[in-house]
Coordinates of C-alpha atoms (C1' of nucleotides) in Angstrom, one line a residue:
Chain A
M23 CA 105.0 107.5 158.2
I24 CA 104.8 105.0 161.0
D25 CA 104.3 106.8 164.5
K26 CA 105.9 104.4 167.1
Q27 CA 104.6 106.0 169.9
S28 CA 101.0 106.4 168.6
P29 CA 98.2 105.0 170.8
I30 CA 96.9 103.3 167.5
P31 CA 98.7 100.1 166.7
I32 CA 101.0 100.1 164.3
Y33 CA 99.8 97.2 162.3
H34 CA 96.7 99.7 162.3
Q35 CA 98.9 102.3 160.8
L36 CA 100.2 100.6 157.8
E37 CA 96.9 99.1 157.3
E38 CA 95.4 102.8 156.5
Q39 CA 98.5 103.6 154.5
I40 CA 98.5 100.9 152.3
K41 CA 94.1 101.0 151.9
K42 CA 95.2 105.0 151.2
K43 CA 97.3 104.1 148.6
I44 CA 94.9 101.4 146.5
E45 CA 92.0 103.9 146.8
S46 CA 94.1 107.0 145.6
G47 CA 95.0 104.8 142.9
E48 CA 98.5 104.6 143.6
Y49 CA 98.3 101.1 143.7
S50 CA 96.2 99.5 140.6
P51 CA 94.5 95.7 140.8
G52 CA 97.4 93.1 139.4
D53 CA 100.1 95.7 141.3
S54 CA 102.5 94.0 143.7
I55 CA 103.2 95.6 147.1
P56 CA 106.4 95.3 148.4
S57 CA 107.7 92.3 150.3
E58 CA 106.9 91.8 154.0
R59 CA 110.3 92.2 154.6
E60 CA 110.9 95.2 152.8
Y61 CA 107.8 96.9 154.8
A62 CA 109.6 95.7 158.0
E63 CA 113.0 97.2 157.1
E64 CA 111.7 100.3 155.9
L65 CA 109.6 101.0 158.7
G66 CA 111.9 99.8 161.1
I67 CA 108.8 97.2 162.7
S68 CA 108.9 93.6 163.0
R69 CA 107.9 91.5 159.9
M70 CA 105.1 89.7 162.1
T71 CA 103.9 93.3 162.5
V72 CA 103.3 94.1 158.7
R73 CA 102.2 90.3 158.4
Q74 CA 99.2 91.1 160.8
A75 CA 98.4 94.8 158.5
I76 CA 98.8 92.9 155.4
T77 CA 96.8 89.5 156.7
N78 CA 93.7 92.3 157.7
L79 CA 93.8 93.5 154.4
V80 CA 93.7 90.0 152.5
N81 CA 90.7 89.4 154.7
E82 CA 89.2 92.5 153.5
Q83 CA 89.9 91.2 150.3
Y84 CA 91.9 94.2 149.0
L85 CA 94.9 92.2 148.9
H86 CA 95.9 88.9 148.0
R87 CA 98.8 86.8 148.3
I88 CA 100.7 84.4 146.2
K89 CA 103.3 82.3 148.1
G90 CA 107.0 82.6 146.5
K91 CA 105.9 85.8 144.6
G92 CA 104.1 88.1 146.5
T93 CA 101.1 90.1 147.7
F94 CA 99.0 92.2 145.1
I95 CA 96.5 94.2 145.0
A96 CA 93.2 92.6 144.3
E97 CA 90.7 93.1 141.7
Q98 CA 86.8 94.1 141.5
K99 CA 86.1 95.0 145.5
L100 CA 83.0 95.9 143.6
E101 CA 80.7 92.7 143.0
Q102 CA 80.2 91.6 146.3
K103 CA 78.6 95.1 147.2
L104 CA 75.8 94.6 144.7
T105 CA 74.2 92.2 147.2
G106 CA 74.6 95.1 149.7
L107 CA 72.1 97.9 150.7
T108 CA 71.6 100.5 148.2
S109 CA 69.6 103.3 147.7
F110 CA 67.2 103.7 144.7
T111 CA 69.5 106.8 143.7
E112 CA 72.2 104.7 143.7
D113 CA 70.5 101.5 142.0
M114 CA 69.7 103.9 139.1
L115 CA 73.6 105.4 139.1
A116 CA 74.6 102.0 138.7
R117 CA 72.7 100.9 135.9
G118 CA 73.4 104.3 133.9
M119 CA 70.5 106.2 134.4
T120 CA 69.5 109.5 135.8
P121 CA 67.5 109.1 138.9
S122 CA 64.9 111.7 139.8
N123 CA 62.1 112.0 142.4
K124 CA 58.5 113.7 142.8
L125 CA 57.6 113.7 146.7
I126 CA 53.3 113.0 146.9
H127 CA 52.7 113.0 150.4
F128 CA 55.0 114.2 153.7
E129 CA 53.4 113.4 156.9
I130 CA 53.8 112.3 160.7
I131 CA 51.0 109.7 161.2
P132 CA 50.4 107.5 164.0
A133 CA 51.8 103.7 163.5
K134 CA 48.9 101.1 162.8
E135 CA 49.4 97.8 164.3
S136 CA 51.0 95.8 161.4
L137 CA 54.1 98.6 160.9
A138 CA 54.4 98.8 164.5
K139 CA 54.9 95.8 165.2
E140 CA 57.7 95.6 162.0
L141 CA 59.0 98.6 163.4
D142 CA 59.1 97.5 166.9
I143 CA 57.5 100.1 168.3
R144 CA 53.9 100.9 170.1
E145 CA 50.8 101.1 168.4
H146 CA 49.9 104.7 167.5
S147 CA 53.7 106.0 167.9
P148 CA 54.2 108.7 165.6
I149 CA 56.1 107.3 162.3
Y150 CA 56.5 109.4 159.3
E151 CA 55.0 108.6 156.3
I152 CA 56.7 109.4 152.6
T153 CA 55.6 108.4 149.4
R154 CA 57.5 109.0 146.5
V155 CA 57.1 108.5 142.7
R156 CA 61.1 107.6 141.7
L157 CA 61.8 108.2 138.2
A158 CA 64.6 107.5 135.8
E159 CA 65.2 109.5 132.6
N160 CA 61.9 111.4 133.6
V161 CA 60.0 108.0 133.5
P162 CA 57.9 106.8 136.4
M163 CA 59.9 103.6 137.8
A164 CA 58.4 103.3 141.0
L165 CA 56.1 103.9 144.1
E166 CA 57.4 104.3 147.0
K167 CA 56.3 104.9 150.9
T168 CA 58.7 105.1 153.0
Y169 CA 57.6 104.7 156.9
I170 CA 60.2 105.6 159.5
S171 CA 59.9 105.6 163.2
A172 CA 59.6 109.7 164.8
N173 CA 61.2 108.8 168.1
L174 CA 64.0 107.0 166.5
I175 CA 65.1 109.5 163.3
K176 CA 64.3 113.1 165.0
G177 CA 64.2 116.2 163.0
L178 CA 63.4 114.9 159.5
T179 CA 62.3 117.3 157.0
E180 CA 61.4 117.0 153.3
K181 CA 64.4 118.5 152.3
I182 CA 66.5 115.7 153.8
V183 CA 64.2 113.2 152.6
Q184 CA 64.8 114.4 148.9
A185 CA 68.7 115.1 149.7
S186 CA 70.3 112.0 151.3
L187 CA 68.1 109.9 154.2
Y188 CA 71.0 107.8 155.2
Q189 CA 73.7 110.4 155.2
Y190 CA 71.5 112.4 157.7
I191 CA 71.1 109.5 159.8
E192 CA 74.9 108.5 159.7
E193 CA 76.5 111.5 159.9
E194 CA 74.0 114.3 161.5
L195 CA 72.1 111.9 164.6
D196 CA 75.4 109.8 164.3
L197 CA 73.5 106.5 163.9
K198 CA 75.0 103.2 162.2
I199 CA 72.8 101.3 159.8
G200 CA 73.3 97.9 159.7
K201 CA 71.3 95.2 158.1
A202 CA 68.2 95.1 156.4
S203 CA 65.9 92.1 154.8
Q204 CA 63.7 92.6 151.6
V205 CA 60.7 90.7 150.6
I206 CA 60.1 90.4 146.9
E207 CA 57.1 89.4 145.2
A208 CA 54.7 89.9 142.3
S209 CA 51.2 91.5 141.9
L210 CA 49.0 93.5 140.0
A211 CA 48.7 97.2 139.7
N212 CA 46.3 98.7 142.2
K213 CA 44.3 102.0 141.2
E214 CA 47.0 104.0 142.7
E215 CA 49.7 102.6 141.2
I216 CA 48.1 103.1 137.9
E217 CA 47.7 106.5 138.3
L218 CA 51.1 107.5 139.3
L219 CA 53.1 105.4 137.6
D220 CA 51.1 106.1 134.4
I221 CA 50.7 102.0 133.6
D222 CA 47.3 99.9 132.2
K223 CA 44.9 97.9 134.0
H224 CA 46.3 94.4 134.5
S225 CA 49.6 95.6 134.4
P226 CA 52.0 93.4 136.6
I227 CA 53.9 95.3 139.6
L228 CA 57.2 94.1 141.1
L229 CA 56.8 94.7 144.9
M230 CA 59.8 95.0 147.2
K231 CA 59.2 95.5 150.9
R232 CA 62.7 96.4 153.0
I233 CA 63.1 96.6 156.5
T234 CA 66.3 98.3 157.5
H235 CA 67.9 98.1 161.0
L236 CA 70.4 99.9 162.6
E237 CA 73.2 98.5 163.9
D238 CA 72.3 97.5 167.1
G239 CA 69.7 95.6 165.5
N240 CA 66.6 98.1 166.0
P241 CA 64.5 98.6 162.8
F242 CA 63.8 102.0 161.9
E243 CA 62.8 102.0 158.3
I244 CA 59.9 100.5 156.2
V245 CA 60.2 100.6 152.6
K246 CA 57.4 99.6 150.4
S247 CA 58.1 99.9 146.6
S248 CA 56.0 98.9 143.4
Y249 CA 57.8 98.6 140.5
R250 CA 57.0 98.8 137.3
A251 CA 57.6 95.3 135.9
D252 CA 58.4 96.3 132.3
R253 CA 60.9 98.7 133.2
Y254 CA 62.6 97.3 136.0
K255 CA 64.4 93.9 137.2
F256 CA 66.1 93.0 140.6
M257 CA 69.6 91.7 140.1
I258 CA 71.3 90.0 142.7
D259 CA 74.6 87.9 143.0
L260 CA 74.8 84.9 145.0
E261 CA 77.8 83.7 146.6
R262 CA 79.0 79.7 146.8
Chain B
M18 CA 94.5 65.7 169.7
I19 CA 97.5 67.9 167.8
D20 CA 100.0 66.2 165.2
K21 CA 103.2 68.1 165.3
Q22 CA 104.7 66.1 162.7
S23 CA 101.4 66.2 160.3
P24 CA 102.1 68.4 157.1
I25 CA 98.9 69.9 158.0
P26 CA 99.7 72.9 160.0
I27 CA 99.2 72.7 163.7
Y28 CA 96.9 75.8 163.7
H29 CA 94.7 74.5 161.0
Q30 CA 94.1 71.1 163.0
L31 CA 93.0 73.3 166.0
E32 CA 90.7 75.2 163.7
E33 CA 89.2 71.8 162.8
Q34 CA 89.0 70.5 166.2
I35 CA 87.4 73.6 167.6
K36 CA 84.9 73.6 164.7
K37 CA 84.0 70.2 165.3
K38 CA 82.8 70.7 169.0
I39 CA 80.9 73.9 167.8
E40 CA 79.3 71.6 165.2
S41 CA 78.7 68.4 167.0
G42 CA 77.1 71.0 170.1
E43 CA 79.5 70.1 172.5
Y44 CA 80.3 74.0 172.4
S45 CA 77.2 75.8 172.6
P46 CA 76.5 79.6 171.4
G47 CA 77.6 82.1 174.1
D48 CA 79.8 79.5 175.7
S49 CA 83.4 80.5 176.1
I50 CA 86.2 78.1 175.3
P51 CA 89.6 77.9 177.0
S52 CA 92.3 80.9 177.1
E53 CA 94.8 81.0 174.6
R54 CA 97.3 80.0 177.3
E55 CA 95.3 77.0 178.3
Y56 CA 95.5 76.0 174.9
A57 CA 99.0 76.8 174.4
E58 CA 99.9 74.7 177.6
E59 CA 97.4 71.8 177.1
L60 CA 98.6 70.7 173.9
G61 CA 102.1 71.9 174.1
I62 CA 101.8 74.4 171.7
S63 CA 103.0 78.2 171.4
R64 CA 100.3 80.8 172.3
M65 CA 100.7 82.9 169.2
T66 CA 99.7 79.5 166.9
V67 CA 97.0 79.5 169.0
R68 CA 95.6 82.6 168.5
Q69 CA 96.7 82.1 164.7
A70 CA 93.6 79.3 164.8
I71 CA 91.4 81.2 166.8
T72 CA 91.8 84.4 164.7
N73 CA 90.8 82.2 161.7
L74 CA 87.3 81.3 163.4
V75 CA 86.9 84.5 164.6
N76 CA 87.5 85.9 160.8
E77 CA 85.0 82.9 159.9
Q78 CA 82.3 84.4 162.4
Y79 CA 82.4 80.7 164.5
L80 CA 84.0 82.8 167.5
H81 CA 84.0 86.2 169.0
R82 CA 86.6 87.8 171.3
I83 CA 86.0 89.9 174.5
K84 CA 89.2 91.4 175.8
G85 CA 89.7 90.7 179.5
K86 CA 87.2 88.1 179.2
G87 CA 87.6 85.2 176.9
T88 CA 86.8 84.0 173.5
F89 CA 83.1 82.8 172.8
I90 CA 80.9 80.7 170.3
A91 CA 79.1 83.1 168.0
E92 CA 75.5 83.3 167.8
Q93 CA 73.3 82.3 164.5
K94 CA 75.5 81.9 161.7
L95 CA 72.9 81.0 159.8
E96 CA 71.7 84.6 158.6
Q97 CA 74.5 85.0 156.3
K98 CA 73.6 82.0 154.4
L99 CA 70.1 83.7 153.6
T100 CA 71.8 85.3 150.5
G101 CA 73.4 82.2 149.6
L102 CA 72.9 79.9 146.8
T103 CA 70.2 77.4 147.5
S104 CA 68.4 74.8 145.6
F105 CA 64.2 74.9 145.4
T106 CA 64.6 72.0 147.7
E107 CA 66.8 73.9 150.2
D108 CA 64.5 76.7 149.9
M109 CA 61.0 75.0 150.7
L110 CA 62.9 73.0 153.4
A111 CA 64.1 76.3 155.0
R112 CA 60.6 77.5 154.8
G113 CA 59.2 74.6 156.8
M114 CA 57.5 72.9 153.5
T115 CA 57.6 69.6 151.7
P116 CA 59.2 70.1 148.4
S117 CA 58.4 67.4 145.2
N118 CA 58.8 67.4 141.9
K119 CA 57.3 66.9 138.4
L120 CA 59.5 65.9 135.5
I121 CA 58.0 67.5 132.4
H122 CA 60.8 67.0 130.0
F123 CA 64.4 65.7 129.9
E124 CA 66.1 66.0 126.0
I125 CA 69.4 67.2 124.8
I126 CA 69.1 70.0 122.2
P127 CA 71.5 72.3 120.4
A128 CA 71.8 75.7 122.1
K129 CA 70.0 78.6 120.7
E130 CA 72.2 82.2 120.2
S131 CA 70.9 83.8 123.5
L132 CA 71.8 80.7 125.6
A133 CA 74.7 79.7 124.0
K134 CA 76.1 83.3 125.0
E135 CA 74.8 83.3 128.3
L136 CA 76.5 79.7 128.5
D137 CA 79.6 81.0 126.6
I138 CA 79.4 77.9 124.5
R139 CA 79.3 77.7 120.7
E140 CA 75.8 77.9 119.1
H141 CA 74.1 74.4 118.2
S142 CA 76.5 72.8 121.1
P143 CA 74.5 70.3 122.8
I144 CA 72.7 71.3 126.1
Y145 CA 70.6 69.7 128.5
E146 CA 66.8 71.0 128.5
I147 CA 65.5 69.8 131.8
T148 CA 61.4 71.2 132.5
R149 CA 60.5 70.7 135.9
V150 CA 57.0 71.5 137.9
R151 CA 58.2 72.3 141.3
L152 CA 55.5 71.6 144.2
A153 CA 55.7 72.6 148.1
E154 CA 53.1 70.4 150.0
N155 CA 51.6 68.6 146.7
V156 CA 50.5 72.3 144.8
P157 CA 52.3 73.8 142.4
M158 CA 54.5 76.8 143.4
A159 CA 56.8 77.1 140.1
L160 CA 57.8 76.3 136.4
E161 CA 61.4 75.4 136.2
K162 CA 63.4 75.3 133.3
T163 CA 67.0 74.0 133.5
Y164 CA 69.5 74.6 130.9
I165 CA 73.5 72.8 131.2
S166 CA 76.1 72.7 129.1
A167 CA 76.6 69.1 127.7
N168 CA 79.7 69.2 127.0
L169 CA 80.6 70.8 130.5
I170 CA 78.9 68.4 132.7
K171 CA 78.6 64.7 131.2
G172 CA 76.7 62.0 132.2
L173 CA 73.7 63.5 133.3
T174 CA 70.7 61.5 133.7
E175 CA 67.2 61.9 134.7
K176 CA 67.5 60.1 137.6
I177 CA 70.2 62.2 138.9
V178 CA 68.4 65.7 137.9
Q179 CA 65.6 63.9 140.5
A180 CA 68.3 63.4 143.2
S181 CA 70.6 65.9 143.5
L182 CA 72.2 67.9 140.6
Y183 CA 74.6 70.3 143.0
Q184 CA 76.2 67.3 144.6
Y185 CA 76.5 64.8 141.1
I186 CA 78.8 67.9 140.0
E187 CA 80.8 68.6 143.3
E188 CA 81.0 64.9 144.4
E189 CA 81.3 62.8 141.3
L190 CA 82.6 65.2 138.3
D191 CA 84.6 66.8 141.2
L192 CA 83.8 70.3 140.2
K193 CA 83.4 73.3 142.6
I194 CA 80.2 75.4 142.1
G195 CA 81.1 79.0 142.4
K196 CA 78.8 82.1 141.9
A197 CA 75.6 83.1 140.7
S198 CA 73.7 86.0 139.7
Q199 CA 70.3 86.0 139.5
V200 CA 67.4 88.4 138.1
I201 CA 64.0 88.8 139.1
E202 CA 61.3 90.7 137.5
A203 CA 57.4 90.4 137.1
S204 CA 55.0 89.5 134.5
L205 CA 51.9 87.8 133.8
A206 CA 51.3 84.4 133.2
N207 CA 52.0 82.5 129.6
K208 CA 49.8 79.8 128.2
E209 CA 52.0 77.1 129.7
E210 CA 52.2 78.3 133.0
I211 CA 48.8 78.9 133.1
E212 CA 48.3 74.9 132.4
L213 CA 51.3 73.7 134.3
L214 CA 50.7 75.7 137.5
D215 CA 47.2 75.5 137.7
I216 CA 46.5 79.1 137.9
D217 CA 44.1 82.2 136.4
K218 CA 44.5 84.1 133.4
H219 CA 46.4 87.5 134.3
S220 CA 48.0 86.1 137.1
P221 CA 50.7 87.8 138.0
I222 CA 54.3 85.5 137.7
L223 CA 57.7 85.9 139.6
L224 CA 60.2 85.0 137.0
M225 CA 63.4 84.6 138.3
K226 CA 66.6 83.7 135.8
R227 CA 70.0 82.5 137.8
I228 CA 73.3 82.0 135.9
T229 CA 75.4 79.3 138.0
H230 CA 79.3 79.4 137.7
L231 CA 82.0 77.0 138.5
E232 CA 84.5 78.3 140.6
D233 CA 86.4 78.7 137.9
G234 CA 84.3 81.2 136.5
N235 CA 82.7 79.5 133.3
P236 CA 79.0 79.4 133.3
F237 CA 77.7 75.9 133.6
E238 CA 73.8 76.3 134.2
I239 CA 70.6 78.9 133.4
V240 CA 67.5 77.9 135.5
K241 CA 64.4 80.2 134.5
S242 CA 61.5 80.0 136.9
S243 CA 58.2 81.2 136.9
Y244 CA 56.7 81.5 140.6
R245 CA 53.2 81.4 141.5
A246 CA 53.0 85.0 143.0
D247 CA 50.1 83.9 145.1
R248 CA 52.2 81.5 146.8
Y249 CA 55.8 82.2 146.4
K250 CA 57.8 85.3 147.8
F251 CA 61.7 86.2 147.3
M252 CA 63.6 87.1 150.8
I253 CA 67.0 88.5 150.9
D254 CA 69.2 89.8 153.4
L255 CA 71.3 92.5 152.7
E256 CA 74.4 93.8 154.5
R257 CA 75.7 97.3 155.9
Chain C
dG6 C1' 123.1 76.9 123.4
dG7 C1' 120.1 73.8 126.5
dT8 C1' 120.1 72.4 131.3
dA9 C1' 120.5 71.4 135.6
dA10 C1' 122.0 72.6 140.4
dT11 C1' 122.0 77.0 143.0
dA12 C1' 121.1 80.8 145.5
dA13 C1' 118.0 85.0 146.2
dC14 C1' 114.1 86.2 146.5
dT15 C1' 108.3 85.3 148.0
dG16 C1' 104.9 84.3 151.6
dG17 C1' 103.6 80.5 155.5
dT18 C1' 104.2 78.2 160.0
dA19 C1' 106.0 78.0 164.7
dT20 C1' 108.4 79.5 168.8
dA21 C1' 109.4 82.3 173.5
dT22 C1' 108.9 86.4 175.2
dA23 C1' 107.5 90.7 176.9
dC24 C1' 104.5 94.4 177.7
dA25 C1' 99.9 96.9 177.2
dT26 C1' 95.4 96.8 178.4
dA27 C1' 90.5 95.1 179.7
dT28 C1' 88.1 92.8 183.1
dG29 C1' 87.1 90.3 187.6
dT30 C1' 87.6 89.0 192.1
dT31 C1' 90.3 89.6 196.7
dA32 C1' 92.3 92.2 199.8
dT33 C1' 92.7 96.1 202.2
dT34 C1' 91.8 100.7 203.8
dG35 C1' 89.1 104.8 205.6
Chain D
dC1 C1' 80.1 98.8 204.9
dA2 C1' 81.3 100.8 200.8
dA3 C1' 85.1 102.7 198.1
dT4 C1' 89.8 101.5 196.3
dA5 C1' 93.9 99.2 195.9
dA6 C1' 96.0 95.3 194.1
dC7 C1' 96.6 91.1 192.0
dA8 C1' 95.4 87.5 188.9
dT9 C1' 93.6 86.4 184.0
dA10 C1' 92.1 87.8 179.9
dT11 C1' 93.2 89.0 175.0
dG12 C1' 96.0 92.7 172.5
dT13 C1' 100.2 94.4 170.4
dA14 C1' 104.9 94.0 168.8
dT15 C1' 109.5 91.9 168.8
dA16 C1' 112.7 88.4 167.2
dT17 C1' 114.0 84.5 165.5
dA18 C1' 114.0 80.3 162.8
dC19 C1' 112.8 77.3 159.4
dC20 C1' 109.8 75.5 155.5
dA21 C1' 107.7 76.1 150.8
dG22 C1' 107.2 77.6 146.6
dT23 C1' 108.9 80.9 142.7
dT24 C1' 112.6 83.4 139.8
dA25 C1' 116.8 84.2 138.5
dT26 C1' 121.5 83.2 138.0
dT27 C1' 125.5 80.5 137.4
dA28 C1' 128.0 76.6 136.3
dC29 C1' 128.5 72.6 133.5
dC30 C1' 128.0 70.0 129.5

DNA sequence: GGTAATAACTGGTATATACATATGTTATTG
DNA sequence: CAATAACATATGTATATACCAGTTATTACC
C-alpha cells in the first residue's frame, strides 16, 4: 500500500489512500478510521508520519479527531461549496431542475473600454461575446452574456461553449481557474430582457455580474446575467 | 517569552506571539520571520515544536513558507472575509460610508407559523420584532426587519439593538454566533418601502433574508432587508 | 449488583535526530 | 571573467521515543 522508495512523501500517499476510501464510500461519515498507532504498525511507518497525513485531512475537513476516542470521517463536506464557484448548469442541477440553453449570439468583437479595463486587456483587443438564454424545465430563467478574452482563451467554438467551458479551459488549455467576484443588484427589465425572457414591462430583474480569474490572478471572463426575479433567488452561506 | 510550565501548549504560545507581531505591525506582509532553527534555539524548544506553531499559522494564512528561503508574512488576509458575516454597520464602513439608524418599531410579538418554523420554536412563542431604517450618509439605504427568539436571547433592549447586538450576544450572554444562510432576490417596492425609503412607485428593490445560527446550530435571528436597488449592490467573492 | 480503582486504549504535546531538497553565497576552476 | 563546484542555510520528510490527557472497558472490592 505504501511505497517507501517513492519520491512521493509517505504522508501524502497515506492521505490519498484515506481520501479514496472516503470518496469510494468504503468509509462513511461518522465511521472511525484505524487509530494512528494501528496505521503506523500496519504500514511500518512512524506514528508521527501518520499524524502528518491525518492532520492534513483534518484541515481539509475530511476527518475530525476526538481526543481519547479516535478519528472519524467528517459529515457534509458539501456546505462549504455553496459559496463556491458554480456554473448555471451546476446551480440548476443542485436545485433539482433540468437546465438547457438557447444560444442567441456567438461572435468575436473588439473590447470596449469598460470591458477591456475589467479584463485587464488593451482596448479593441478581440473578445468573444456569447449571448445565451438559460432555461430551467424549458422555462426562460436568465439572459446571460459572457465576455472572454480571445487572446487568453484560444480556439473557443460554439460547441465548446454549449458543452462545458470551464472543463475546456482546465483540461484542454491546462489553465487553472481561480477566484471570482460577483456583484448582485436589482433593476427593471429592459427591452431585450422583456423579449427574450418572456416577461412583462416593469418586471423586476436580478442582475449578476461575475468576473472570473485564473489561478494566477488574470481575469479571463465576465458574465452578466439577468435573472427573472419571479423564478430565481440567490442563496449564499456565510461563515462565522 | 515562552513558559514551559504553563498548561497552554508551547506551540500555541508561540503562535499567539507571532500573530501579535503581525497584527501590531511589527512584522509586515512580505517580511521574513526568524528561521525555525533560530526560534528553536532562541526559545530553548525543539524545532518540531516551532514547526507545529508555524504550520498552524500557515494553514490560517498568516504565513507562507518557501523551501530553501524562509517563512514570510502573508499578504491580504482580508479578501476571504468578504464572504463572511457582516452587519450593516460593518458593511457600510467597509464601503467608506457613514452608517446610521432610525428605529421604527421595537416590540415583543408572538411568532407566526412561518417565522416560528424558521427559528425552530413553537408557534406563538415570544419574539422580538425590530424594524429599522438603515441609512448611509443620512440617505435611506434599506428597511430592515429583525426577528429574534426572545427565549433564546434574553434581556434585549432598544439601547442594545442600537449599539451592537452581536457584541451583546457574544460577550454578555456568552453565546457564540455560527453560520448564516442568505437568500437574495429582486422585487418591486411595496407601500411601506416606498414611504420609508423615500422612493418612487415601481422602484426595484433588492430583498435579502438572512437566518443566523448560533455555533450549536440553533437559529436565533431572521433579518429581512429591503435595499434600494439604486443605492446598493451585493458584492461576493467566490473561491475556486 | 453496584462501584471504585485500574488497565488499555485514544489522540495531544514535545523532544532529539537524521537526511532530503531548494536556495543563495562564496570559493574555485577553466 | 564566467561557469561551476562547494558550502551554508532554509524548509521538507521521516523516525523513535516519551509522557500527558481524555475515554472506555475490565477488574476487584464491598
